[in-house]
Coordinates of C-alpha atoms and ligand atoms in Angstrom, one line a residue:
X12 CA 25.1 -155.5 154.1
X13 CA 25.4 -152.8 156.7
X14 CA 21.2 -152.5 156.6
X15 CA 21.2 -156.1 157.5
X16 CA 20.7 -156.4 160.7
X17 CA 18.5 -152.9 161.2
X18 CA 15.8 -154.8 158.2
X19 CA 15.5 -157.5 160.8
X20 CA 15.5 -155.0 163.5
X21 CA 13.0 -153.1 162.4
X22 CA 11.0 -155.9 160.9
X23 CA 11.0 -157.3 164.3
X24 CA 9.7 -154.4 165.7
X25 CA 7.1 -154.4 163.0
X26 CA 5.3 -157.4 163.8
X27 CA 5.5 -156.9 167.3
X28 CA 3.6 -153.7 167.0
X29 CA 1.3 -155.6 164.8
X30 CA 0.9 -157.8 167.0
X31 CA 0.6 -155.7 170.0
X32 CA -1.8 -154.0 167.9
X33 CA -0.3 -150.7 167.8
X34 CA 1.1 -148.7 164.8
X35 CA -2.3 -150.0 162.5
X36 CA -2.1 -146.3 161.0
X37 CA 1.3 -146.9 159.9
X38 CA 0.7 -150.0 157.6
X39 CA 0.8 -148.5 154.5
X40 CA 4.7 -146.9 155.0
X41 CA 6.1 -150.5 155.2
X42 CA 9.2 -149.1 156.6
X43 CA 12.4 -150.6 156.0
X44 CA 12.0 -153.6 154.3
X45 CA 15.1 -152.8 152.4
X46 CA 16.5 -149.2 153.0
X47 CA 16.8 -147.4 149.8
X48 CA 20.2 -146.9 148.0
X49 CA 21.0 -143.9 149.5
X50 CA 22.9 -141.4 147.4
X51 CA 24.4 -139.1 150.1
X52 CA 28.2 -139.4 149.8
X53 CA 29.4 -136.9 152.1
X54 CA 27.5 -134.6 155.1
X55 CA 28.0 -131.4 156.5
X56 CA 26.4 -130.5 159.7
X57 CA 26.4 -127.0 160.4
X58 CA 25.6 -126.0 164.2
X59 CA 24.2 -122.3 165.3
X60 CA 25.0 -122.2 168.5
X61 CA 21.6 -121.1 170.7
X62 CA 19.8 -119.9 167.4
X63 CA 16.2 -120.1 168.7
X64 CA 13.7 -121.7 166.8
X65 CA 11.3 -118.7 167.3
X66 CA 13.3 -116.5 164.7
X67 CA 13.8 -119.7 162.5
X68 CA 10.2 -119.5 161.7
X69 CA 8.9 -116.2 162.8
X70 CA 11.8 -114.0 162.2
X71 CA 12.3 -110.8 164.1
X72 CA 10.5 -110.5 167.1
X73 CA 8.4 -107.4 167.0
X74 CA 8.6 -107.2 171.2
X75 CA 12.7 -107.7 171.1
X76 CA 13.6 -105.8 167.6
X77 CA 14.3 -102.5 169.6
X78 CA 16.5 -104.4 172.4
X79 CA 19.8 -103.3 172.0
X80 CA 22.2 -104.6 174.2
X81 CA 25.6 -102.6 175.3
X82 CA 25.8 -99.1 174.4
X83 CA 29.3 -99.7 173.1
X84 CA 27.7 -101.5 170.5
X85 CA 26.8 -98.0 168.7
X86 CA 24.5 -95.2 168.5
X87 CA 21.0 -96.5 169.3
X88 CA 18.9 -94.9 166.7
X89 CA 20.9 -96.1 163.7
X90 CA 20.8 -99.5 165.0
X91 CA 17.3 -99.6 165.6
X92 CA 17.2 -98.3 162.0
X93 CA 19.5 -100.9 160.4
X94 CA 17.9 -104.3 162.2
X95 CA 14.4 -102.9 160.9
X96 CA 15.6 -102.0 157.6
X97 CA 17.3 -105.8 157.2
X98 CA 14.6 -108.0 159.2
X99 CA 11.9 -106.0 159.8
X100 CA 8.3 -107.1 157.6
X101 CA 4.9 -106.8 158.5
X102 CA 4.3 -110.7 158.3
X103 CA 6.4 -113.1 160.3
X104 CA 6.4 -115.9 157.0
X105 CA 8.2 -112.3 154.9
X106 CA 10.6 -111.5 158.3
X107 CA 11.6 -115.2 158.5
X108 CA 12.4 -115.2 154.5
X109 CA 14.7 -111.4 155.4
X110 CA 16.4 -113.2 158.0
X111 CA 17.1 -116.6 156.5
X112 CA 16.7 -116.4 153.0
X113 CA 18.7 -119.4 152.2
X114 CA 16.4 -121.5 154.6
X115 CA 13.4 -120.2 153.2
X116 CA 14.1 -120.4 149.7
X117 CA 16.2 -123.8 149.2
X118 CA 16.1 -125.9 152.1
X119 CA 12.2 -124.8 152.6
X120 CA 11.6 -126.1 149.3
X121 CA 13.4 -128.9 148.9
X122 CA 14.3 -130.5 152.3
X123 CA 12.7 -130.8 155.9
X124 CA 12.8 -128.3 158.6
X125 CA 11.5 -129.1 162.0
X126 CA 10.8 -127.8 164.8
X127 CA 8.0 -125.0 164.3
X128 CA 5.9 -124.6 167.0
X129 CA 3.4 -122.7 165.9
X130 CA 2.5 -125.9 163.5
X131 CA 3.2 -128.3 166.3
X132 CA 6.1 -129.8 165.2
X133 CA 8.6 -130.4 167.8
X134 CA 12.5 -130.8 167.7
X135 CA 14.4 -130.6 171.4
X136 CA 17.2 -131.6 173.2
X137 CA 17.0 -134.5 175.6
X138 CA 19.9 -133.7 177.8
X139 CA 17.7 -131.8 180.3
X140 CA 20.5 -129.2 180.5
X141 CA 19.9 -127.2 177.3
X142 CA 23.5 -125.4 177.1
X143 CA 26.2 -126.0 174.7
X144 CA 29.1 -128.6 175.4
X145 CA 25.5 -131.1 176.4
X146 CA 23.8 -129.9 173.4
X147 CA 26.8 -130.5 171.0
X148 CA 27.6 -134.0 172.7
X149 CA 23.8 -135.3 172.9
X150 CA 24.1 -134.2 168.7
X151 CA 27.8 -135.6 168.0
X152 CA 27.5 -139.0 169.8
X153 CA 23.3 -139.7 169.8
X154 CA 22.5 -139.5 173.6
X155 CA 23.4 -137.8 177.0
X156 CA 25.8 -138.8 179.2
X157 CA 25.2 -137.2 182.6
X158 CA 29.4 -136.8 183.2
X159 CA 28.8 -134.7 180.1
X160 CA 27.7 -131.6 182.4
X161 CA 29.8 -128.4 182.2
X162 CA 31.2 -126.0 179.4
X163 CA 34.6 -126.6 180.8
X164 CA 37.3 -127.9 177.7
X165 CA 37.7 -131.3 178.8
X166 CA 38.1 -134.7 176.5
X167 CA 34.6 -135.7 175.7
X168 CA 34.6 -139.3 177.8
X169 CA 32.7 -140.5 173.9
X170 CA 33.6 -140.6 170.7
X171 CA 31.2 -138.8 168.7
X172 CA 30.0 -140.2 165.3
X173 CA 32.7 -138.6 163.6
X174 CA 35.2 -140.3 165.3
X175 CA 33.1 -143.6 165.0
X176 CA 33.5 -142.8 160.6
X177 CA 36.7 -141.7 160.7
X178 CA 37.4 -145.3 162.3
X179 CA 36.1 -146.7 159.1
X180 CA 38.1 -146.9 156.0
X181 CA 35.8 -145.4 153.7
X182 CA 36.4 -142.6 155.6
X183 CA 39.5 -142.4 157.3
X184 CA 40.9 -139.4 157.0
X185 CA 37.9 -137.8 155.3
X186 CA 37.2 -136.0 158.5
X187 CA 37.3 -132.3 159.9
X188 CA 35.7 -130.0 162.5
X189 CA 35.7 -126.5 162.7
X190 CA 34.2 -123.9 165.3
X191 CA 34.4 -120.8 166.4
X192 CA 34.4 -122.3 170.4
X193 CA 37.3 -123.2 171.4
X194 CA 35.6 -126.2 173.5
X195 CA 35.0 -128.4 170.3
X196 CA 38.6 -129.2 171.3
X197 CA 36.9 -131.2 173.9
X198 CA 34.2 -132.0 172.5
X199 CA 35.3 -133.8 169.4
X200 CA 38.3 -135.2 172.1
X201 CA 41.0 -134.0 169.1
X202 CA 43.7 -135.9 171.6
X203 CA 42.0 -139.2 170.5
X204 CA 39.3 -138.4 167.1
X205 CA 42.2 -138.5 164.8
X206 CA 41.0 -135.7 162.3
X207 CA 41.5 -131.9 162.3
X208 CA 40.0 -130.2 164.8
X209 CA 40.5 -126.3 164.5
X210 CA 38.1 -124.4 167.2
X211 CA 38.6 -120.9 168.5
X212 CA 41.4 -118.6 167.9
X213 CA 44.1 -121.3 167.1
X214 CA 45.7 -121.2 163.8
X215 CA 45.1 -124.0 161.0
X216 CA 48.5 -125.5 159.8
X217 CA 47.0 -129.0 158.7
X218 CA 47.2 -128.5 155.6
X219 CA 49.4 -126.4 153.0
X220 CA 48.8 -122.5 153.2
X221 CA 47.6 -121.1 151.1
X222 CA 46.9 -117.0 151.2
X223 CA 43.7 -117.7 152.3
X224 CA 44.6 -119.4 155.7
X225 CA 47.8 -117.5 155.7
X226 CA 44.9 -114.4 155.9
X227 CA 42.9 -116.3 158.0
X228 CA 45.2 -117.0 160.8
X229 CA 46.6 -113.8 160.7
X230 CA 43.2 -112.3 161.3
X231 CA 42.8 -115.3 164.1
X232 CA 45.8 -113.7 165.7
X233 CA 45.1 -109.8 165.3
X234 CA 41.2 -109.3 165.6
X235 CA 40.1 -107.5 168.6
X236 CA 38.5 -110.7 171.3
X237 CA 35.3 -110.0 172.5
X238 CA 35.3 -112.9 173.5
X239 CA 38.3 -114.9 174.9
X240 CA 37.1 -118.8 173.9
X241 CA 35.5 -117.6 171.0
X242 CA 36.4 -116.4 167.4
X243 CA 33.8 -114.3 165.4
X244 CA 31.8 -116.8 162.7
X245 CA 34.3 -115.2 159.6
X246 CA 37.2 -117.3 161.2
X247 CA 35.8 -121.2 161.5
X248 CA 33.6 -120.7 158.8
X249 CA 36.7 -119.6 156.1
X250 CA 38.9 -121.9 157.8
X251 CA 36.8 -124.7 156.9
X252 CA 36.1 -123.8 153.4
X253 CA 40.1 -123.7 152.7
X254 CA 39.8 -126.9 154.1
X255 CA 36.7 -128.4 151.9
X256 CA 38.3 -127.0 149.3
X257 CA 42.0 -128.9 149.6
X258 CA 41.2 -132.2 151.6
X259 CA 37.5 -132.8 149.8
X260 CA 36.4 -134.4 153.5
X261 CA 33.3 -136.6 153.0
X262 CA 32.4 -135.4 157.0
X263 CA 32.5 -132.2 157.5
X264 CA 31.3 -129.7 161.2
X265 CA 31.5 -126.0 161.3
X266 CA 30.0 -124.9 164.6
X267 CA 29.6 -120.7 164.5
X268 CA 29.1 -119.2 167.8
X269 CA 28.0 -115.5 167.7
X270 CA 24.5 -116.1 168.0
X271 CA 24.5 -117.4 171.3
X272 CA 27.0 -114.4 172.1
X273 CA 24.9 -111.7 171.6
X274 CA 22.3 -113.2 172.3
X275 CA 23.8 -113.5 175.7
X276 CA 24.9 -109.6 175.5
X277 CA 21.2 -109.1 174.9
X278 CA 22.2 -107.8 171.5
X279 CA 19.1 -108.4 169.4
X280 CA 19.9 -107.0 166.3
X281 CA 23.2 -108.3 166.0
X282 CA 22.0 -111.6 167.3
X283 CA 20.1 -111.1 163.9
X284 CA 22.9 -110.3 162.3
X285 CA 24.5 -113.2 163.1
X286 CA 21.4 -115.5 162.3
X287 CA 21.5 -113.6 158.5
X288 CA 25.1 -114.4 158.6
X289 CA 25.0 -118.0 159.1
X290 CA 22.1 -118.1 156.6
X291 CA 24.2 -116.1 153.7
X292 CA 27.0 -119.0 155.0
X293 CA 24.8 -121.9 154.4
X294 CA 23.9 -120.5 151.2
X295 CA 27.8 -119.9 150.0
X296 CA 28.3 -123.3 151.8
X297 CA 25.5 -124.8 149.6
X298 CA 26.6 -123.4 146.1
X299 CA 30.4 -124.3 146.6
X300 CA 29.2 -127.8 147.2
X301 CA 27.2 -128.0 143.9
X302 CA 30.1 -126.6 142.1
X303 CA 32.8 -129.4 142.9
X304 CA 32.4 -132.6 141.2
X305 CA 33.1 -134.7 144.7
X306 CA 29.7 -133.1 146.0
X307 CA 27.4 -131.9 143.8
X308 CA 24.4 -134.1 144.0
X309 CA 25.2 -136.2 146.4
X310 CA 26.1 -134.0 149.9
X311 CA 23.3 -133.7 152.7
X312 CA 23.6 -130.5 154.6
X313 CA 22.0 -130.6 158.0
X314 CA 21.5 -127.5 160.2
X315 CA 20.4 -127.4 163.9
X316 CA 21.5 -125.6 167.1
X317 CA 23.0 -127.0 170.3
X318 CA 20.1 -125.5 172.6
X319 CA 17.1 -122.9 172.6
X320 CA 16.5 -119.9 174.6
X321 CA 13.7 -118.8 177.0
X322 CA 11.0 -116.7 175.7
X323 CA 9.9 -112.9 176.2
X324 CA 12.4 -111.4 178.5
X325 CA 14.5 -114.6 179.1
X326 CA 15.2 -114.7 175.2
X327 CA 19.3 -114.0 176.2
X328 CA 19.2 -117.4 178.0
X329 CA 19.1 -121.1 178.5
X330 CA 20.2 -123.9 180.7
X331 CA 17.8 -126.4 183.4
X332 CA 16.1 -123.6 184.6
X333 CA 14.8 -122.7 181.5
X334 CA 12.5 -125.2 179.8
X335 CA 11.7 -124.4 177.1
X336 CA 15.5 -123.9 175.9
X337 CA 15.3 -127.2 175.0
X338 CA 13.2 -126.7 172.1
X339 CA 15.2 -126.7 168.9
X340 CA 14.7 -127.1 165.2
X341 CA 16.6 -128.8 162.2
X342 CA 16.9 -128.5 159.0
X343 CA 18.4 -131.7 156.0
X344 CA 18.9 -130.6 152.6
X345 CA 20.3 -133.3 150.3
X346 CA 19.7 -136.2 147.6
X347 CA 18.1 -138.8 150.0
X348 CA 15.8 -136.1 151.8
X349 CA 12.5 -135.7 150.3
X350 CA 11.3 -132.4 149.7
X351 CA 8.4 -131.9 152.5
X352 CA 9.4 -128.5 153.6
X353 CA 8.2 -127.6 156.7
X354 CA 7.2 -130.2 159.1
X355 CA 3.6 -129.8 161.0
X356 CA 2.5 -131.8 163.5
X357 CA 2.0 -134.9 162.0
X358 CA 5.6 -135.7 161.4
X359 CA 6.9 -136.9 164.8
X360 CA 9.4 -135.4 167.2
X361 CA 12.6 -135.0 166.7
X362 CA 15.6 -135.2 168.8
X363 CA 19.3 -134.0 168.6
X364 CA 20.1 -137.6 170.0
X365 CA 18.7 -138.9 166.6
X366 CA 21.1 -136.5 165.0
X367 CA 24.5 -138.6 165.0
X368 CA 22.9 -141.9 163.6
X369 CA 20.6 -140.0 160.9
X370 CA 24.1 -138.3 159.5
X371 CA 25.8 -141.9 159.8
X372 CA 22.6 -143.9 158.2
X373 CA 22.8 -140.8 155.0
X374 CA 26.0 -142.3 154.2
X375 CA 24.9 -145.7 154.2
X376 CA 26.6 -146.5 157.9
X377 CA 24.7 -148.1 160.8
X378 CA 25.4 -146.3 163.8
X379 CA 22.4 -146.6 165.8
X380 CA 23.5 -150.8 165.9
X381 CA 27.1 -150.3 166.8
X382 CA 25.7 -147.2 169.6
X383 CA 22.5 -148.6 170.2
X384 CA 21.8 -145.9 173.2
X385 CA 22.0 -143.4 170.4
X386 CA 19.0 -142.4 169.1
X387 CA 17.3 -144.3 166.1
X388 CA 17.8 -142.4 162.7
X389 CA 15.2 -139.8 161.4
X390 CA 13.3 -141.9 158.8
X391 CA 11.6 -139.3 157.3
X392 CA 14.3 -137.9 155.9
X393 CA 16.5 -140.7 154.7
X394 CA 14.0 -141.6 152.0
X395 CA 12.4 -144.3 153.7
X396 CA 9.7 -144.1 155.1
X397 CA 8.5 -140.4 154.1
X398 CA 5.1 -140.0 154.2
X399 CA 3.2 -138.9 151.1
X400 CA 2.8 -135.4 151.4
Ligands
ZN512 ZN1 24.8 -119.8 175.7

């Protein structure tokens, strides 16, 4: 029913590119004439804050590798040592599989990454800012909103899409957001969403301790702060697996942070670090899921950042002034997703505003027509309209 009025959308546009003459290469795909039966019954999106696309696909960076960062961070030569020993291969296709083995191993073979460059496919922001309250928004609601301009914790003036599912009863109270930032506070507006949001150092009492959280918050409360709106990865990402674990949400976020920190601190190798980490994370994430009877077969991970970073010396930043830190990638992994592994450049750009109504149409929910300045959902991987590949 939901698909009902996105068939005569889309067979609309159809015929008028037919008829305009356009799109004649497309024929064959016959998209949407009736979307598939989609078997994704719950999504979690994962977010790596400023994870650039550039170690995604080429791991290490020979020219960066020895860029250390703070001396406080340790003695010099055994971290030189260590990020070589971990990420360090002669071919960039062997340092991408050391650095993100879960990527390159599952997701890489059986669902879509985007976003590689160096094959000309193209994933990016469309905010124009490319930092991280913009980047999450553009992702979580499916299109900029120039008031949406500043890191600063304030109510997010939209409802992102999981607020827009939580409003529907399949889903109500099937919600919950985690990250190590304490902005997604904001950003998910937790005065209005009406699920558990649990971002930065707080403490997560939603639901009954157990000696897990009752670790968790303790560590929340005792762990040396680097960083004063931002909790190390350990914290969100435990917090939110108590979570899956004893509320089984059917919408889940975990947004991890360090990347973009020490990326910032011009910490390469623990900027590596923290890339391995979120990849060893997806991969616990990943098995869990397959485990429990409420998600194996039938949960779609997605993985993207908020923003990129510049390149060469610029690699610790990102913002307007920096174009090409709006080049991102993404990664689906799930039932509906055909297994086309990396994307070259005949798949089409991608968008993080495409993002919010791709998650929503994986669960069988029409987004895009209730939002329609959101972007349009990424055929390609719902099943649709995949191209033979
Ligand atoms: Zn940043």
């Amino acid at each position: 029913m939901l698909w009902h009025a996105v068939d005569m959308i889309s067979s609309r546009l159809r015929n008028a590119s037919i008829f305009l003459g356009f799109g004649l290469g497309f024929l064959p795909v016959s998209p949407a004439q009736s979307l598939p039966s989609h078997k994704t019954e719950n999504v979690v999106l994962v977010m790596i804050d400023g994870m650039r696309w550039q170690e995604v696909f080429r791991g290490a960076d020979p020219a960066l590798i020895e860029t250390l960062g703070p001396e406080a961070l340790g003695d010099a030569k055994e971290r030189t040592a260590h990020a070589k020993a971990l990420y360090w291969r002669s071919s960039a296709d062997d340092r991408r599989a050391a650095l993100m083995p879960f990527l390159w191993s599952v997701v890489a073979q059986q669902g879509q990454l985007f976003g590689n460059r160096d094959l000309g496919s193209d994933s990016h922001v469309v905010n124009g800012l490319n930092f991280s309250y913009p980047g999450y928004s553009e992702t979580l609601t499916g299109f900029a909103d120039p008031r949406v301009h500043s890191n600063d914790n304030i109510p997010n003036p939209n409802a992102t899409v999981f607020e827009w599912l939580n409003g529907r009863p399949a889903f109500r109270g099937k919600v919950g957001a985690f990250g190590a930032w304490d902005v997604f506070q904001g950003i998910f507006n937790r005065q209005r969403c009406g699920f558990p949001v649990n971002a930065g150092y707080e403490p997560f009492t939603a639901i009954p301790a157990t000696p897990e959280l009752t670790l968790l918050n303790d560590l929340k409360k005792e762990t040396v702060r680097i960083w004063p709106d931002e909790a190390f990865d350990p914290m969100p990402f435990h917090t939110a697996i108590e979570y899956l674990k004893a509320a089984q949400p059917r919408v889940l976020f975990i947004g991890l942070g360090e990347t973009d920190d020490w990326a910032h601190a011009g910490a390469y190798p623990a900027y590596l670090d923290a890339a391995h980490l979120a990849d060893q994370y997806l991969g616990q994430l990943w098995q869990l899921l397959q485990s429990m009877p409420q998600y194996r077969g039938k949960t779609t991970l997605i993985v993207l950042p908020d923003h990129g970073r510049g390149n060469g010396a610029k690699w610790t930043s990102h913002g307007k002034d920096i174009p090409e830190s709006q080049q991102t990638w993404m990664a689906f992994l799930g039932p509906d997703t055909p297994a086309l592994g990396e994307r070259k450049q005949e798949a089409p750009a991608v968008t993080e505003s495409e993002v919010a109504a791709t998650l929503a149409a994986l669960l069988g929910e029409d987004y895009h027509a209730a939002v329609p300045k959101s972007g349009a959902p990424i055929q390609a991987v719902l099943g649709a309209n995949a191209p033979r590949p």
